[in-house]
XYZ file of C-alpha atoms in Angstrom:
521
model
C -17.686 15.899 -47.737
C -18.389 18.904 -45.590
C -16.299 19.439 -42.616
C -19.017 20.521 -40.331
C -19.878 17.797 -38.003
C -23.510 18.847 -38.224
C -23.912 18.632 -41.912
C -26.707 15.904 -42.885
C -23.973 13.842 -44.846
C -21.613 13.864 -41.635
C -24.397 13.116 -39.227
C -25.478 9.880 -41.511
C -21.987 8.754 -41.741
C -21.425 9.270 -37.933
C -24.779 7.615 -37.423
C -23.829 4.452 -39.131
C -20.720 3.682 -37.404
C -21.727 5.035 -34.223
C -24.557 2.562 -34.483
C -22.230 -0.364 -35.322
C -19.698 0.449 -32.516
C -22.674 1.073 -29.986
C -23.994 -2.658 -30.888
C -20.508 -3.890 -30.641
C -20.274 -2.420 -26.989
C -23.501 -4.180 -26.030
C -22.568 -7.233 -27.313
C -19.105 -7.381 -25.615
C -20.956 -6.338 -22.507
C -23.639 -8.989 -22.609
C -20.902 -11.512 -22.950
C -19.103 -10.098 -19.927
C -22.275 -10.651 -17.914
C -22.821 -14.187 -19.204
C -19.237 -15.009 -17.975
C -19.535 -13.521 -14.368
C -22.970 -14.903 -13.639
C -21.567 -18.279 -14.558
C -18.190 -18.100 -13.007
C -18.670 -15.774 -9.936
C -20.393 -17.548 -6.819
C -23.620 -16.051 -5.698
C -22.012 -13.894 -2.834
C -19.475 -12.637 -5.242
C -21.899 -11.627 -8.017
C -23.986 -10.005 -5.243
C -20.936 -7.946 -4.218
C -20.117 -7.290 -8.027
C -23.896 -6.164 -8.501
C -23.441 -3.470 -5.569
C -20.096 -2.426 -6.827
C -21.652 -1.902 -10.449
C -24.893 -0.168 -8.987
C -23.156 1.904 -6.517
C -20.743 3.554 -8.827
C -23.285 4.062 -11.145
C -25.620 6.030 -8.760
C -22.481 8.219 -7.814
C -21.918 8.893 -11.443
C -25.579 10.005 -11.932
C -25.717 11.911 -8.933
C -22.662 13.963 -10.151
C -23.954 14.826 -13.538
C -25.052 18.373 -13.210
C -27.490 17.734 -15.846
C -24.341 17.862 -18.234
C -25.785 15.854 -21.352
C -28.658 18.488 -21.774
C -26.507 21.473 -21.041
C -23.616 20.346 -23.606
C -26.016 19.133 -26.277
C -27.551 22.487 -26.125
C -24.689 24.849 -25.749
C -21.881 23.102 -27.269
C -22.914 22.509 -30.955
C -22.975 26.477 -31.710
C -19.414 26.770 -30.230
C -17.544 23.750 -32.410
C -19.716 25.230 -35.520
C -18.015 28.535 -35.048
C -14.811 26.984 -34.087
C -14.627 28.712 -30.624
C -12.086 26.042 -29.215
C -11.085 28.406 -26.288
C -14.798 28.663 -25.095
C -15.330 25.085 -25.698
C -12.542 24.077 -23.803
C -13.584 26.390 -20.942
C -17.069 24.881 -20.812
C -15.860 21.400 -20.731
C -13.255 22.147 -18.326
C -15.798 23.752 -15.750
C -18.191 21.023 -16.091
C -15.865 18.201 -15.683
C -14.103 19.973 -12.765
C -17.431 20.683 -10.897
C -18.407 16.978 -11.488
C -14.935 15.605 -10.101
C -15.025 18.004 -6.997
C -18.479 16.847 -6.051
C -17.510 13.144 -6.730
C -14.352 13.711 -4.146
C -16.847 15.156 -1.544
C -19.073 12.341 -1.592
C -16.543 9.763 -1.831
C -14.662 11.308 1.139
C -18.190 11.455 2.967
C -18.889 7.854 2.410
C -15.318 6.643 3.353
C -15.700 8.497 6.794
C -19.391 7.639 7.606
C -20.434 4.734 5.446
C -21.511 2.690 8.271
C -23.912 5.556 9.898
C -25.062 6.536 6.176
C -25.840 3.258 4.491
C -27.506 -0.361 5.394
C -24.909 -2.545 6.727
C -25.612 -5.037 4.184
C -24.398 -2.786 1.314
C -21.322 -1.544 3.272
C -20.317 -5.308 4.115
C -20.533 -6.302 0.358
C -18.229 -3.654 -0.762
C -15.720 -4.043 2.266
C -13.300 -5.871 0.269
C -13.358 -3.822 -2.752
C -13.800 -0.310 -1.268
C -10.745 1.324 -2.900
C -11.637 -0.318 -6.494
C -14.981 1.219 -6.019
C -13.887 4.856 -5.432
C -11.343 4.273 -8.251
C -14.023 2.963 -10.538
C -16.296 5.781 -9.884
C -13.841 8.418 -10.439
C -12.947 6.822 -13.548
C -16.576 6.361 -14.686
C -17.217 10.169 -14.208
C -14.530 11.109 -16.447
C -15.721 8.595 -19.050
C -19.103 9.617 -19.034
C -18.199 13.357 -19.448
C -15.800 12.747 -22.172
C -18.541 10.578 -23.934
C -21.028 13.469 -23.873
C -18.136 16.067 -24.991
C -17.079 13.691 -27.978
C -20.880 13.462 -29.010
C -21.418 17.160 -28.845
C -18.159 17.840 -31.168
C -18.991 15.188 -33.702
C -16.828 12.387 -32.548
C -19.723 9.933 -31.670
C -18.160 7.205 -33.831
C -14.539 7.489 -32.167
C -15.954 7.491 -28.562
C -18.141 4.630 -29.341
C -15.098 2.604 -30.680
C -13.424 3.427 -27.586
C -16.139 2.004 -25.564
C -16.164 -1.247 -27.573
C -12.436 -1.599 -27.404
C -12.129 -1.079 -23.673
C -14.984 -3.716 -23.280
C -13.262 -6.414 -25.508
C -10.055 -5.834 -23.334
C -12.148 -6.041 -20.058
C -13.517 -9.456 -21.050
C -10.110 -10.544 -22.210
C -8.936 -9.515 -18.955
C -11.829 -11.376 -17.222
C -10.820 -14.863 -19.209
C -7.200 -14.518 -18.447
C -7.983 -14.495 -14.691
C -10.196 -17.563 -15.091
C -7.328 -19.441 -16.860
C -4.924 -18.838 -13.924
C -7.373 -19.757 -10.971
C -11.020 -18.916 -9.583
C -12.779 -15.643 -10.202
C -13.559 -13.166 -7.361
C -15.411 -10.068 -6.924
C -12.074 -8.188 -6.446
C -10.655 -9.295 -9.388
C -13.302 -8.129 -11.445
C -13.515 -4.650 -9.470
C -9.747 -4.253 -10.514
C -10.009 -5.088 -13.860
C -12.921 -2.605 -14.422
C -11.324 0.020 -12.750
C -7.947 -0.199 -14.632
C -9.511 -0.461 -18.054
C -11.883 2.575 -17.258
C -9.033 4.669 -16.475
C -7.420 3.783 -19.663
C -10.250 4.606 -21.703
C -10.771 7.869 -19.936
C -7.050 8.469 -21.069
C -7.586 7.680 -24.613
C -10.813 9.803 -24.963
C -9.078 12.766 -23.323
C -6.412 12.745 -26.167
C -9.149 12.357 -28.827
C -10.648 15.754 -27.136
C -7.484 17.232 -26.875
C -6.664 16.635 -30.880
C -10.180 17.979 -31.852
C -9.619 21.193 -29.765
C -6.292 21.502 -31.403
C -7.874 20.983 -34.925
C -10.550 23.643 -34.067
C -7.824 26.021 -33.066
C -6.104 25.505 -36.244
C -9.015 26.207 -38.059
C -10.099 29.387 -36.229
C -6.613 31.285 -35.860
C -5.723 32.877 -38.998
C -3.971 36.080 -40.167
C -6.225 37.928 -38.114
C -5.159 36.492 -34.838
C -7.291 35.513 -31.876
C -10.922 37.069 -31.390
C -12.581 37.854 -28.173
C -14.334 35.419 -26.117
C -17.953 34.861 -26.823
C -19.892 31.704 -25.292
C -23.300 32.663 -26.969
C -24.928 31.984 -23.507
C -24.830 33.354 -20.033
C -23.442 31.374 -17.152
C -26.359 32.090 -15.234
C -28.601 30.545 -18.129
C -26.091 27.390 -18.016
C -26.449 27.103 -14.357
C -30.093 27.377 -14.275
C -30.641 24.657 -16.968
C -27.879 22.523 -15.507
C -29.264 22.499 -12.030
C -32.876 22.131 -13.088
C -32.184 18.867 -15.174
C -30.134 17.708 -12.503
C -32.722 18.197 -10.028
C -35.199 16.322 -12.075
C -32.381 13.438 -12.550
C -31.923 13.023 -8.948
C -35.645 12.750 -8.090
C -35.855 10.504 -10.935
C -33.063 8.357 -9.447
C -34.806 5.986 -7.166
C -36.872 4.490 -10.130
C -33.608 3.493 -12.164
C -31.923 0.326 -12.352
C -28.946 1.156 -10.482
C -30.733 2.586 -7.197
C -33.308 -0.284 -7.646
C -30.365 -2.773 -7.228
C -29.155 -0.915 -3.917
C -32.606 -1.211 -2.768
C -33.045 -4.686 -3.517
C -29.822 -5.271 -1.963
C -30.720 -3.648 1.301
C -33.921 -5.854 1.554
C -33.677 -9.018 -0.055
C -31.712 -12.293 0.259
C -28.202 -12.647 -1.251
C -30.027 -15.105 -3.942
C -32.588 -12.728 -4.778
C -30.236 -9.731 -5.036
C -28.020 -11.737 -7.357
C -31.065 -12.658 -9.330
C -32.274 -9.091 -9.630
C -28.770 -7.814 -10.364
C -28.432 -10.151 -13.188
C -31.718 -9.126 -14.874
C -31.218 -5.509 -14.231
C -27.876 -5.630 -15.624
C -29.294 -7.366 -18.914
C -31.987 -5.074 -18.893
C -29.400 -2.191 -18.698
C -27.338 -3.633 -21.667
C -30.362 -4.243 -23.706
C -31.320 -0.680 -23.467
C -27.874 -0.031 -25.154
C -29.145 -1.446 -28.355
C -32.362 0.706 -27.911
C -32.776 3.561 -30.605
C -33.545 6.038 -27.915
C -29.737 5.259 -26.464
C -28.027 4.542 -29.851
C -29.265 7.783 -31.259
C -29.030 9.856 -28.012
C -25.893 11.935 -29.064
C -26.786 12.331 -32.634
C -30.591 12.974 -32.839
C -31.253 15.317 -30.241
C -28.826 18.072 -31.422
C -30.158 17.060 -34.837
C -33.780 17.882 -33.502
C -32.597 21.000 -32.160
C -30.919 22.165 -35.169
C -34.078 21.292 -37.367
C -36.395 23.076 -35.036
C -34.106 25.951 -34.936
C -34.101 26.245 -39.048
C -37.672 25.254 -39.484
C -39.597 26.336 -36.075
C -41.766 23.099 -37.000
C -42.561 21.290 -33.527
C -44.665 18.902 -35.442
C -41.585 17.305 -37.280
C -39.917 16.992 -33.896
C -42.997 15.477 -31.954
C -43.512 12.998 -35.132
C -40.058 11.805 -35.009
C -40.052 10.970 -31.397
C -43.362 9.267 -31.621
C -41.868 6.764 -34.268
C -38.767 6.568 -31.852
C -40.984 5.569 -29.110
C -42.763 2.926 -30.847
C -39.497 1.279 -32.438
C -38.370 1.047 -28.826
C -41.518 -0.440 -27.529
C -41.469 -2.826 -30.545
C -37.990 -4.053 -28.941
C -39.084 -4.164 -25.458
C -42.558 -6.218 -26.022
C -39.990 -8.515 -28.321
C -37.694 -9.310 -25.407
C -41.106 -9.700 -23.198
C -42.679 -12.464 -25.545
C -39.224 -14.240 -25.701
C -39.300 -14.322 -21.917
C -42.832 -15.596 -21.644
C -42.518 -18.149 -24.453
C -38.838 -19.657 -23.914
C -37.701 -17.559 -20.728
C -37.173 -20.178 -18.572
C -35.160 -22.852 -20.119
C -33.214 -20.028 -21.829
C -32.291 -18.286 -18.555
C -31.540 -21.732 -16.905
C -29.158 -22.431 -19.600
C -27.504 -19.242 -19.638
C -27.054 -18.969 -15.867
C -26.306 -22.497 -15.185
C -29.832 -23.431 -13.665
C -29.917 -20.763 -11.174
C -32.542 -18.068 -11.991
C -34.970 -19.739 -14.496
C -37.805 -19.735 -11.731
C -37.515 -15.799 -11.682
C -39.001 -15.179 -15.510
C -41.654 -13.216 -14.461
C -39.324 -10.783 -12.577
C -37.074 -10.488 -15.623
C -40.373 -9.779 -17.746
C -41.345 -6.901 -15.258
C -37.780 -5.542 -15.405
C -38.129 -5.689 -19.175
C -41.165 -3.828 -19.005
C -39.607 -1.133 -17.146
C -37.635 0.032 -20.102
C -41.030 1.296 -21.420
C -41.047 4.013 -18.574
C -37.401 4.712 -19.121
C -37.848 5.205 -22.875
C -40.842 7.376 -22.402
C -38.714 9.449 -19.878
C -35.860 10.008 -22.397
C -38.288 10.672 -25.185
C -39.812 13.737 -23.243
C -36.263 15.175 -22.990
C -36.029 14.555 -26.980
C -39.371 16.486 -27.674
C -38.958 19.008 -25.086
C -35.463 20.365 -25.087
C -35.062 21.205 -28.745
C -38.100 23.590 -28.434
C -36.913 24.934 -25.519
C -39.638 23.668 -23.124
C -37.428 21.734 -21.049
C -38.298 23.803 -17.713
C -42.053 22.790 -17.154
C -40.827 18.997 -17.387
C -38.166 19.558 -14.629
C -40.719 21.419 -12.203
C -43.138 18.819 -12.676
C -40.664 15.956 -11.600
C -39.985 18.312 -8.474
C -43.581 18.465 -7.591
C -44.533 14.890 -8.458
C -41.367 12.750 -7.062
C -42.496 12.725 -3.622
C -45.873 10.696 -3.598
C -44.307 8.046 -6.054
C -41.083 8.048 -3.830
C -43.609 7.068 -0.871
C -44.874 4.443 -3.259
C -41.547 3.058 -3.717
C -40.841 3.127 -0.127
C -43.932 0.955 0.733
C -42.685 -1.642 -1.901
C -39.444 -1.641 -0.352
C -41.011 -1.851 3.163
C -43.074 -4.875 1.966
C -39.720 -6.584 0.554
C -41.746 -7.553 -2.483
C -39.322 -7.147 -5.485
C -42.058 -7.143 -8.141
C -43.981 -4.409 -6.598
C -40.666 -2.465 -6.671
C -40.144 -2.843 -10.228
C -43.760 -1.735 -11.164
C -43.653 1.046 -8.730
C -40.355 2.390 -10.459
C -42.199 2.352 -13.896
C -45.391 4.356 -13.117
C -43.741 8.167 -12.611
C -42.884 8.296 -16.135
C -46.076 7.776 -17.409
C -47.740 10.214 -15.010
C -45.225 12.706 -15.704
C -46.272 12.252 -19.490
C -50.041 12.203 -18.962
C -49.743 15.343 -16.426
C -47.875 17.511 -19.269
C -50.438 16.352 -21.727
C -53.848 16.674 -20.011
C -53.246 18.894 -17.284
C -50.623 21.395 -18.092
C -51.718 21.219 -21.665
C -47.963 21.067 -23.075
C -48.443 22.613 -26.634
C -46.120 19.978 -28.693
C -47.609 17.072 -26.559
C -51.350 17.884 -27.727
C -51.493 15.324 -30.182
C -49.723 12.851 -28.041
C -46.811 10.833 -28.720
C -48.293 7.776 -29.913
C -49.267 5.945 -26.422
C -53.046 5.052 -27.679
C -54.965 2.087 -27.345
C -54.327 1.261 -30.913
C -50.694 0.654 -30.210
C -50.951 -0.993 -27.019
C -53.466 -3.494 -28.370
C -51.103 -4.226 -31.420
C -48.195 -4.836 -29.130
C -49.962 -6.975 -26.389
C -51.702 -9.187 -29.313
C -48.141 -9.703 -30.932
C -46.549 -10.705 -27.538
C -49.443 -13.085 -26.894
C -49.372 -14.610 -29.919
C -45.414 -15.044 -29.884
C -45.300 -16.200 -26.501
C -48.043 -18.997 -27.191
C -45.958 -19.979 -30.399
C -42.820 -20.558 -28.332
C -44.744 -22.243 -25.482
C -46.121 -24.948 -28.072
C -42.634 -25.570 -29.453
C -41.450 -26.216 -26.111
C -43.827 -29.290 -25.576
C -41.479 -31.331 -27.393
C -38.585 -33.366 -25.989
C -36.307 -30.766 -24.093
C -32.836 -29.703 -25.340
C -30.519 -26.519 -25.696
C -31.104 -26.633 -29.353
C -35.034 -26.673 -28.889
C -34.828 -23.862 -26.353
C -32.674 -21.823 -29.035
C -35.490 -22.515 -31.628
C -38.513 -21.595 -29.221
C -36.710 -18.546 -28.739
C -35.941 -17.609 -32.503
C -39.578 -19.043 -33.557
C -41.021 -16.798 -30.809
C -39.166 -13.436 -32.311
C -40.342 -14.505 -35.878
C -43.850 -14.756 -34.797
C -43.704 -11.523 -33.065
C -42.055 -9.367 -35.855
C -44.653 -11.180 -38.434
C -47.677 -10.321 -36.072
C -46.365 -6.462 -36.027
C -45.949 -6.571 -39.713
C -49.340 -7.600 -40.238
C -51.062 -5.351 -37.770
C -49.480 -2.346 -39.169
C -47.866 -0.568 -36.220
C -45.904 1.611 -38.728
C -47.119 3.424 -41.709
C -45.154 4.380 -44.945
C -46.642 7.911 -44.888
C -45.164 8.438 -41.160
C -41.512 7.141 -42.383
C -41.594 9.817 -45.218
C -42.514 12.759 -42.855
C -39.471 12.226 -41.027
C -36.926 11.387 -43.445
C -35.555 14.863 -43.689
C -34.982 14.707 -39.869
C -33.405 11.370 -39.250
C -32.499 9.287 -42.335
C -31.001 6.785 -40.210
C -34.289 6.184 -38.175
C -36.471 6.547 -41.365
C -34.279 3.601 -42.720
C -34.566 1.466 -39.684
C -38.316 1.563 -39.850
C -39.221 1.235 -43.346
C -39.150 -2.594 -43.820
C -41.644 -2.802 -40.993
C -43.900 -0.294 -42.533
C -47.214 -0.724 -44.467
C -48.720 1.619 -47.018
């Protein structure tokens, strides 16, 4: 097998184990959430929600567009074994991120009562040290994850995340066996396990760089430094992407939790936090997330070799369709069997908020489209117009979001957070006339009608089954029956076609294999 991490055989192998490990991470994370929602009091779960959301916002704010920059510039350095340049690039990006993180934490430590709503500050008062530690550790692990993906270590970093999640869950269980569980206990477990994970991933990267060095340095000795890009170019892409990220931040789950935490009651904060956390974890199962560190570099490489933008567009089109099928499957289950299922999971706490849960699931369609635009534009070098458009369009949608927050209507907040992604896509396609989007990304009426029809039929089937005498077994059976009806309906309506699957086989064999069982001739 080729030693090149970007060779087709290596990409397929990495994708297989990477996906398995990512699914393991998501399962462990979901189990952890189920344990916490059942064993933390409402007030402590609200504090935990703010703890996780606040650190996620800090990690996101300090990102510097790192993922897009690294995925674009690191593979050539790895392929040509330029270990010094790779180490310098990683060190510069991580150092800048940690410096900004330390600055933000210092500002919050000195002036949080003046900068943030008092309700948020009060929720974190007892766990402020753990919050700072967790934010720093998460900034490290998030950066190291991107670095590992870019040098062909996707499988290893995903395994680290799975092990860290399992240890975290075991620690929570251990605390529960010795007494009651509090938000402080959870914050300590999360921060310490995150630090241990960062240490392990740093060691993996050190070993990878040493391996590159040994391969590179032969009898001829060292070679001159050569990055293959200018630092001005890197900074332009990084800052432009980060600006787009920051402007989209209010429309993402982490900041939405903080907004809800500032305007809603503790019960609503806890309910929204639980559903939004489940949505975030469910997103980890999505192909657009599972394949992010593999498919985007593969698309860039395919376009560089073939100069065929249509192959890129078709691959992303099918990727969106798969993601939307999963989202609407979740919505069908929520509408068909959601209330008794949620009450069972949460110990009769949040089942009455099933419509909120369905809206939060629907929000994933916007997130998927936003990520997919990066997938389709970045490989062909057209990310700049997208970033500039976000800068222009963010303000009116932030106004809509502010009005929804002012009305204290959580449902409107979720809907307002979903709209910008579709607006940006439609503007790029219809107004800016972006070349690669002229044939669209498959978001036509036929797709929406097929998904809506399958969702309605499946939800109705689940509702009918729940007319029988209630029990936990019946609730589970209704959820499974709803899922089966949904999948069968999609198969019958022909959402995927065999010719489309064949067209992307050379770009992403793993995605083609995922879709093929559901395609029709």
